[in-house]
mmCIF file of C-alpha atoms in Angstrom:
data_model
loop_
_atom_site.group_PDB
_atom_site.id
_atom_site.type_symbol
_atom_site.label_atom_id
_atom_site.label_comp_id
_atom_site.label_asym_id
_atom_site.label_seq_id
_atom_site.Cartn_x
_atom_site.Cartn_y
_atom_site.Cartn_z
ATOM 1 C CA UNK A 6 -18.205 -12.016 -3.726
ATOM 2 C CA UNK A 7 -18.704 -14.564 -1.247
ATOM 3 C CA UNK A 8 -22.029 -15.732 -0.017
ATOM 4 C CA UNK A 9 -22.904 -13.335 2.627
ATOM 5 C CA UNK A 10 -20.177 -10.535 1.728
ATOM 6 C CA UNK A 11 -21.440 -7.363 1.971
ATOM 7 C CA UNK A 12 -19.717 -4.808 -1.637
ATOM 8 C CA UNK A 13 -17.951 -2.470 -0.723
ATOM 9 C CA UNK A 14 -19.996 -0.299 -2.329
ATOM 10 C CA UNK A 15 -22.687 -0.877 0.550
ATOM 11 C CA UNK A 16 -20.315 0.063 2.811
ATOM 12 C CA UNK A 17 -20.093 3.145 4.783
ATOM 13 C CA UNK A 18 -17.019 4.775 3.272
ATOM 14 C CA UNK A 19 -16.380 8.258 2.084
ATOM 15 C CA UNK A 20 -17.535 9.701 -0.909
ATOM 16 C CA UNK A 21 -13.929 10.171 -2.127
ATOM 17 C CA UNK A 22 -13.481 6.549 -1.471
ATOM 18 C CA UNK A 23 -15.297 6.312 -4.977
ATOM 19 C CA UNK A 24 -13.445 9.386 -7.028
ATOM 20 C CA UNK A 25 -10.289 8.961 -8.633
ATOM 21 C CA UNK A 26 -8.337 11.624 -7.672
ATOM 22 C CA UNK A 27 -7.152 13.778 -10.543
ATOM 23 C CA UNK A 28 -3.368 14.618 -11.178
ATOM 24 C CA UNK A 29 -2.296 17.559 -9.528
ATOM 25 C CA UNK B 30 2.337 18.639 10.330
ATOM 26 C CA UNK B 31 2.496 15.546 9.363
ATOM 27 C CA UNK B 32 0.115 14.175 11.898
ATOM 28 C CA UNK B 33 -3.265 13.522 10.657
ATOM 29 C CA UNK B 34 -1.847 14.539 7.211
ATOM 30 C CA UNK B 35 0.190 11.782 5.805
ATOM 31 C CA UNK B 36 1.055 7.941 6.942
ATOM 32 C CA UNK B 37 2.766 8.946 10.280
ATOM 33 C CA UNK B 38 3.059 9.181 13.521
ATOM 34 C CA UNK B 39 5.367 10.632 15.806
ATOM 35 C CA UNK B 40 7.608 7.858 15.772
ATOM 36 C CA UNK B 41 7.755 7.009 12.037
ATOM 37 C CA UNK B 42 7.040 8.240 8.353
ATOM 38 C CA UNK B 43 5.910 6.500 5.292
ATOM 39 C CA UNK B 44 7.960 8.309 3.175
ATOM 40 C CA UNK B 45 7.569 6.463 -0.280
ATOM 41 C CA UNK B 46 5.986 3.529 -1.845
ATOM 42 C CA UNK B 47 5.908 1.847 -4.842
ATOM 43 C CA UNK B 48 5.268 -1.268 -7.003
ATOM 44 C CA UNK B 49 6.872 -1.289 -10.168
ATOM 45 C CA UNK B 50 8.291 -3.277 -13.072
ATOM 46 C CA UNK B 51 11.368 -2.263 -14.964
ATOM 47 C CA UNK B 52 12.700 -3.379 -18.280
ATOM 48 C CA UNK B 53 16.018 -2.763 -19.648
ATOM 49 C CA UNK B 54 15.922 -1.886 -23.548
ATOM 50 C CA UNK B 55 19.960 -2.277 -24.002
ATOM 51 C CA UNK B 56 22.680 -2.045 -21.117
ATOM 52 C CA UNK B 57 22.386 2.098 -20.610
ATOM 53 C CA UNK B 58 18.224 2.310 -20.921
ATOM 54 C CA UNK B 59 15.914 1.190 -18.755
ATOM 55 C CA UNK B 60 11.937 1.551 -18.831
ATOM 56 C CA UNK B 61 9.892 1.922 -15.615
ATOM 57 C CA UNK B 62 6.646 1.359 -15.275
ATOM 58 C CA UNK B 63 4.768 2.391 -11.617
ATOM 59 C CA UNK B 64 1.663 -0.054 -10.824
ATOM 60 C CA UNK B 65 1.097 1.707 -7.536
ATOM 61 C CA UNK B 66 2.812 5.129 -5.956
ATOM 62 C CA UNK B 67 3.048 7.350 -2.657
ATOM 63 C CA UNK B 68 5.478 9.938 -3.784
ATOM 64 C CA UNK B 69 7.428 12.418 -1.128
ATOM 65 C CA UNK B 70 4.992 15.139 0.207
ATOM 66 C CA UNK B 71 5.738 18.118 2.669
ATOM 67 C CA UNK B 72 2.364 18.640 3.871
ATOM 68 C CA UNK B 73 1.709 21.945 5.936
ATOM 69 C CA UNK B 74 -0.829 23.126 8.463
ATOM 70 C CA UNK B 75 -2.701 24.616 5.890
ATOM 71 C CA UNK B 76 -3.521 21.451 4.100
ATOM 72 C CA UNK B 77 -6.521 19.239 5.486
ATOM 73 C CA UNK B 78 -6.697 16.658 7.504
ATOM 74 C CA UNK B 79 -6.988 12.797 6.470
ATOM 75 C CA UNK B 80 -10.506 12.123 6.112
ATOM 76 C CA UNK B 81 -11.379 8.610 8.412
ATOM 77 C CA UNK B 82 -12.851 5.108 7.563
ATOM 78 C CA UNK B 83 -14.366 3.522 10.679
ATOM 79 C CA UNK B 84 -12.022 -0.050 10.649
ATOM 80 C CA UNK B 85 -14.970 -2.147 10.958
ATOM 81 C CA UNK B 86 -15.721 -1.265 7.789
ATOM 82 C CA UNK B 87 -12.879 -3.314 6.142
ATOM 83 C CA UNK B 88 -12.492 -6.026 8.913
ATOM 84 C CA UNK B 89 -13.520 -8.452 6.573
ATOM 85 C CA UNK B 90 -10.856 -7.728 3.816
ATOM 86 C CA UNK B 91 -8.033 -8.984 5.903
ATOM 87 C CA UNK B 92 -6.794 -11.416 8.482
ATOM 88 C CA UNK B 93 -9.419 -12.264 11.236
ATOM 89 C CA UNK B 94 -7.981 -14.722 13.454
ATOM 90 C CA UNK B 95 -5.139 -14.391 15.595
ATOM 91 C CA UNK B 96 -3.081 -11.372 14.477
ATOM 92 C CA UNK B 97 -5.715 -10.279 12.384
ATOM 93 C CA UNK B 98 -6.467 -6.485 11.706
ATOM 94 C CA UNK B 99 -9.020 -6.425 14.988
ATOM 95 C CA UNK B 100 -6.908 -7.742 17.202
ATOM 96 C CA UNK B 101 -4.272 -5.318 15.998
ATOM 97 C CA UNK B 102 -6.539 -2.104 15.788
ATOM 98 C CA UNK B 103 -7.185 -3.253 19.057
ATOM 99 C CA UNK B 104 -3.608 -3.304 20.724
ATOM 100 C CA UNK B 105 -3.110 -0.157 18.998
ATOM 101 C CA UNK B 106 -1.675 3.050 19.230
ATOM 102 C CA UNK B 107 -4.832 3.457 16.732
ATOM 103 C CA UNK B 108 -3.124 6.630 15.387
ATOM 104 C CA UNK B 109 -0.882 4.365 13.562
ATOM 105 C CA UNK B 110 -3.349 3.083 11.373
ATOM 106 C CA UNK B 111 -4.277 3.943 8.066
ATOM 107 C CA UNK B 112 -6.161 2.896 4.540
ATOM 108 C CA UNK B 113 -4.756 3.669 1.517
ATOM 109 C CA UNK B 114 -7.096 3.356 -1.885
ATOM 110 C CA UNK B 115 -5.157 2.291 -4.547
ATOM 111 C CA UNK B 116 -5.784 3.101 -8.297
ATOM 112 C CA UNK B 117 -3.193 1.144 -9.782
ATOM 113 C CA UNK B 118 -1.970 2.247 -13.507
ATOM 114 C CA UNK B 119 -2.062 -1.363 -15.092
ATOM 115 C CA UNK B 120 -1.841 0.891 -18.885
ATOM 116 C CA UNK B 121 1.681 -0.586 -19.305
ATOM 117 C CA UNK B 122 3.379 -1.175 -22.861
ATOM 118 C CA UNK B 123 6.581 -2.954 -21.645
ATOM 119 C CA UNK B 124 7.187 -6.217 -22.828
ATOM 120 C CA UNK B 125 6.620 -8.858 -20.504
ATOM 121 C CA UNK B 126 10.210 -10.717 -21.320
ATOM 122 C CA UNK B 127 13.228 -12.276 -19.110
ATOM 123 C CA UNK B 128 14.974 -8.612 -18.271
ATOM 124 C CA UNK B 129 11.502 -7.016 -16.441
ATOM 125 C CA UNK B 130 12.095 -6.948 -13.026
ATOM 126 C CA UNK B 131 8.847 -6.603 -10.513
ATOM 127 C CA UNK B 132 9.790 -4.580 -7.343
ATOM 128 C CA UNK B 133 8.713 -2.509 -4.672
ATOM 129 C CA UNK B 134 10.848 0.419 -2.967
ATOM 130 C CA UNK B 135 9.558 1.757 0.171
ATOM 131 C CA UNK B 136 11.008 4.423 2.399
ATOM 132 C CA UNK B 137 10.202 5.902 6.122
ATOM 133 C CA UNK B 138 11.895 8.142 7.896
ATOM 134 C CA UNK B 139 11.964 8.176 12.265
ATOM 135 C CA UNK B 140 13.342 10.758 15.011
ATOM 136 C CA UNK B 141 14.501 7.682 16.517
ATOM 137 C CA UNK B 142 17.249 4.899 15.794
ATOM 138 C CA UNK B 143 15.356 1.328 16.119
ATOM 139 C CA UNK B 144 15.468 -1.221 13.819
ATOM 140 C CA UNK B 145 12.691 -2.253 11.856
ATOM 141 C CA UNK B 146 10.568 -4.968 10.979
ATOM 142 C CA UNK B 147 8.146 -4.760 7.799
ATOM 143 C CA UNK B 148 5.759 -7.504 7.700
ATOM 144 C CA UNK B 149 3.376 -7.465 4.126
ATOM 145 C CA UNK B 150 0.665 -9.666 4.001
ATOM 146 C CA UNK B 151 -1.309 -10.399 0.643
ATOM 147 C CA UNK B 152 -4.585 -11.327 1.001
ATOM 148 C CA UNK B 153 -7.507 -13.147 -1.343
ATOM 149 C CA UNK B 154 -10.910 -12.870 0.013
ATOM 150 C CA UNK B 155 -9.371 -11.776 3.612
ATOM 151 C CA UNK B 156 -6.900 -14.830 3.963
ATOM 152 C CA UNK B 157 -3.558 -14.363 3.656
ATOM 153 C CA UNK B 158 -1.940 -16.372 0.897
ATOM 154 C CA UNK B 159 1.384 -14.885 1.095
ATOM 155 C CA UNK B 160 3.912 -12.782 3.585
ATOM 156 C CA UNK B 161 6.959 -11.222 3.245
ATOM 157 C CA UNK B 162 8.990 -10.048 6.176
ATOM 158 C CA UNK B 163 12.132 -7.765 5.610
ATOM 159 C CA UNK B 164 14.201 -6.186 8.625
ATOM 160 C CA UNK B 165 15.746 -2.604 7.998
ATOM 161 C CA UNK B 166 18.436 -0.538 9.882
ATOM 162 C CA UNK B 167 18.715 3.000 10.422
ATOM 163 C CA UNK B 168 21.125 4.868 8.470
ATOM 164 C CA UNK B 169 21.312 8.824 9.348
ATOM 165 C CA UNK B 170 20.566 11.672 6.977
ATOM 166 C CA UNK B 171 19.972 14.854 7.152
ATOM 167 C CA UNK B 172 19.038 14.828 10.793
ATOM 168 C CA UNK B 173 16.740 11.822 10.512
ATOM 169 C CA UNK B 174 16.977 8.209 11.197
ATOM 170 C CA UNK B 175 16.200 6.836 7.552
ATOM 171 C CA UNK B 176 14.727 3.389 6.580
ATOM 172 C CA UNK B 177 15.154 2.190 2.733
ATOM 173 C CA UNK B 178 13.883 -1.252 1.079
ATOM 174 C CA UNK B 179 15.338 -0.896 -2.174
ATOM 175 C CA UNK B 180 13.854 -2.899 -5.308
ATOM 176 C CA UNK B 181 12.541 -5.516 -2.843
ATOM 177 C CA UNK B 182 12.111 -8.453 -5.826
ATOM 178 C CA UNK B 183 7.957 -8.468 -5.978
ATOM 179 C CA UNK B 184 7.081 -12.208 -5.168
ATOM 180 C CA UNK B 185 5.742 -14.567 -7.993
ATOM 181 C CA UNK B 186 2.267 -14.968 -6.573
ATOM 182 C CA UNK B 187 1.643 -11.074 -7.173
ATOM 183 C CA UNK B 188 3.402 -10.835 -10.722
ATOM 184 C CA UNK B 189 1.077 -13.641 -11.760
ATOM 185 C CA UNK B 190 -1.694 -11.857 -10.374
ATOM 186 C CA UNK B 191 -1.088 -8.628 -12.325
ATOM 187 C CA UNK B 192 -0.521 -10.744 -15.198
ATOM 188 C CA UNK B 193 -3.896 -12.438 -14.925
ATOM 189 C CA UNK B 194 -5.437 -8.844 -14.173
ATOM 190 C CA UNK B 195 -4.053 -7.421 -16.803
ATOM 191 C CA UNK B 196 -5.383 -9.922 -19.589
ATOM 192 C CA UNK B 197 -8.850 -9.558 -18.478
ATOM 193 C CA UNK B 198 -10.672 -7.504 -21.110
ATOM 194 C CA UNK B 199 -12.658 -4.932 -18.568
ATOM 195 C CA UNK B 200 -11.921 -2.412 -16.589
ATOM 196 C CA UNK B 201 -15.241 -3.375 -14.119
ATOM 197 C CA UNK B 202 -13.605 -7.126 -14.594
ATOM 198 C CA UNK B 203 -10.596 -5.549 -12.974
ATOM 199 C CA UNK B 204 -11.903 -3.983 -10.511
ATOM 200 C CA UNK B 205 -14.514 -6.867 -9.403
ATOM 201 C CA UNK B 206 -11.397 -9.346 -8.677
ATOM 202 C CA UNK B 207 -9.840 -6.358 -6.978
ATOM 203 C CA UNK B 208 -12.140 -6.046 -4.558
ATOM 204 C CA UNK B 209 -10.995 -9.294 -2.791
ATOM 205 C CA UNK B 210 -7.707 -8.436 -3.610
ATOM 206 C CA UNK B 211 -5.991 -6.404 -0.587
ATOM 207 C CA UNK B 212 -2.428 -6.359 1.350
ATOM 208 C CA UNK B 213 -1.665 -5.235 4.820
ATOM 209 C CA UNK B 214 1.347 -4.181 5.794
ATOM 210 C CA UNK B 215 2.673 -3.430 9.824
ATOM 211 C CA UNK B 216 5.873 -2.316 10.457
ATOM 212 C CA UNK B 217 7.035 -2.639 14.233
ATOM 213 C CA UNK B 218 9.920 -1.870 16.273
ATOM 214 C CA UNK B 219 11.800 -5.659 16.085
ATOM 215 C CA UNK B 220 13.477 -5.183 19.287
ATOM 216 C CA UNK B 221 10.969 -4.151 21.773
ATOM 217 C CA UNK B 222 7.555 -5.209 19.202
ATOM 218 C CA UNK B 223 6.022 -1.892 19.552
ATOM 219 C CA UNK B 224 3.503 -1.420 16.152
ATOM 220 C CA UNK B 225 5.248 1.731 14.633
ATOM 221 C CA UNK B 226 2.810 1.941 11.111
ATOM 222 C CA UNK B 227 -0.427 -0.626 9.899
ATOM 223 C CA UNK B 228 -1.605 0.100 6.845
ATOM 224 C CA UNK B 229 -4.140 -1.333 4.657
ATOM 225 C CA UNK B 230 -4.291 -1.555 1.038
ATOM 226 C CA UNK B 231 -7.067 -1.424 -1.488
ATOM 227 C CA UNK B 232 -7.400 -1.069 -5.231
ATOM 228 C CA UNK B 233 -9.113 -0.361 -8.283
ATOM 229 C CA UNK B 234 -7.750 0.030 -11.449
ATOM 230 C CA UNK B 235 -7.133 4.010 -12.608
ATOM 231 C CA UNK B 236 -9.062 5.037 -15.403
ATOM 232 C CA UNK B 237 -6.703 8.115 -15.215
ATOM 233 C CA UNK B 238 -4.268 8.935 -18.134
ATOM 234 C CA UNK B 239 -2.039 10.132 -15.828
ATOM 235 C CA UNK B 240 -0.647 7.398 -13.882
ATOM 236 C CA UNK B 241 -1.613 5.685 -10.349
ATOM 237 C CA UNK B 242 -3.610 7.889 -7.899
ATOM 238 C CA UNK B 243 -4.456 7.255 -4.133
ATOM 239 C CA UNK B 244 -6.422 8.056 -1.759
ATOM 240 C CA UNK B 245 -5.199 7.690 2.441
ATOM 241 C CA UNK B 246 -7.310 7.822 5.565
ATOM 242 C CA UNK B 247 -7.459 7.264 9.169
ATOM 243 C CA UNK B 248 -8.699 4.192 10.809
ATOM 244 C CA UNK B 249 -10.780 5.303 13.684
ATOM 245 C CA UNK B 250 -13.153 3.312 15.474
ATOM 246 C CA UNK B 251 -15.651 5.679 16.857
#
């Protein structure tokens, strides 16, 4: 990350952001 | 029912997408391999609606200057904007040798006949390093006006890019140069410049053993 770059995981995103979906 | 359920508005579809390599074993077999997918889906009423990601949340990831995500999301129609989370299937055991081809086949479909232009920006810590632009007409089908970029040859900055990814021992490695890794993509209307579709791409690497997954939402600015 660059100096100053906030991660994505401290970013306000959805919880499903973070959960591969699984195959249907 | 497509609105607010898929990559669409009233005036155009995201029918298909994918990033792929192909190698051909002997003149009548060919093995393909898909990196990244959107397959055909006939959502209903009954399904949910796209779940949102405030924009300002990703400004960062792509262009910010002139022509820049903001300055796009802020032209609008913001209805035409979306995210898409990648989990790209990197698992792959083709051979890396002269007959792979690396391509990407997209398809929308539009009530209307325009023609198209499809501009896809890759981007490395939120600067563009590379663009393609392709121009599509309409052919009719089946009632619709339908737009098709066929095996568009994947340029040699990204196929050295998945090679690099792919040789990195880690999934977390991966996934830690993915996160600067992102591509935006904005189709328009080429003749009068109206923004039909923007959508922005980001990845991780699937830990699935099923193939590439995804994840799309809304970009609303509350």
């Amino acid at each position: 990350l660059r100096q100053g770059q906030v991660p994505m995981r401290k970013r306000q995103l959805p919880a499903s952001f973070w959960e591969e979906p699984r195959p249907v | 029912a497509w609105q607010g359920r898929c990559i669409a508005t009233t005036k155009l579809r995201l029918v298909e997408f994918s990033a792929f390599m192909e190698h051909q074993q002997d003149p009548d077999t060919y093995n393909k391999h898909l990196f990244v997918h959107i397959g055909q889906s006939n959502p209903t009423y009954s399904d949910a609606l796209l779940e949102s990601v405030d924009v300002r949340q990703i400004y960062d990831k792509f262009p910010e200057k002139k022509g820049g995500l903001k300055e796009l999301y802020e032209k609008g129609p913001s209805n035409a904007f979306f995210l898409v989370k990648f989990w790209a299937d990197l698992n792959t055991t083709i051979p890396d040798d002269v007959r792979v081809f690396y391509g990407v086949t997209s398809q929308y479909e539009s009530p209307d006949n325009m023609t198209i232009t499809c501009s896809s920006k890759v981007c490395s810590f939120g600067k563009q390093v590379v663009e393609k632009v392709e121009t599509e007409y309409a052919r009719f089908e089946n009632g619709r006006f339908v737009y098709r970029i066929h095996r568009s040859p994947m340029c040699e900055y990204l196929i050295n890019f998945i090679h690099k990814l792919k040789q990195l021992p880690e999934k977390y490695m991966m996934n830690s140069v993915l996160e600067n890794f992102t591509i935006l993509q904005v189709v328009t209307n080429r003749d009068t410049q109206e923004l039909l579709l923007c959508i922005a791409y980001v990845f991780e690497v699937s830990t699935s053993e099923h193939g590439a997954q995804h994840h799309t939402y809304r970009l609303i600015k509350d």
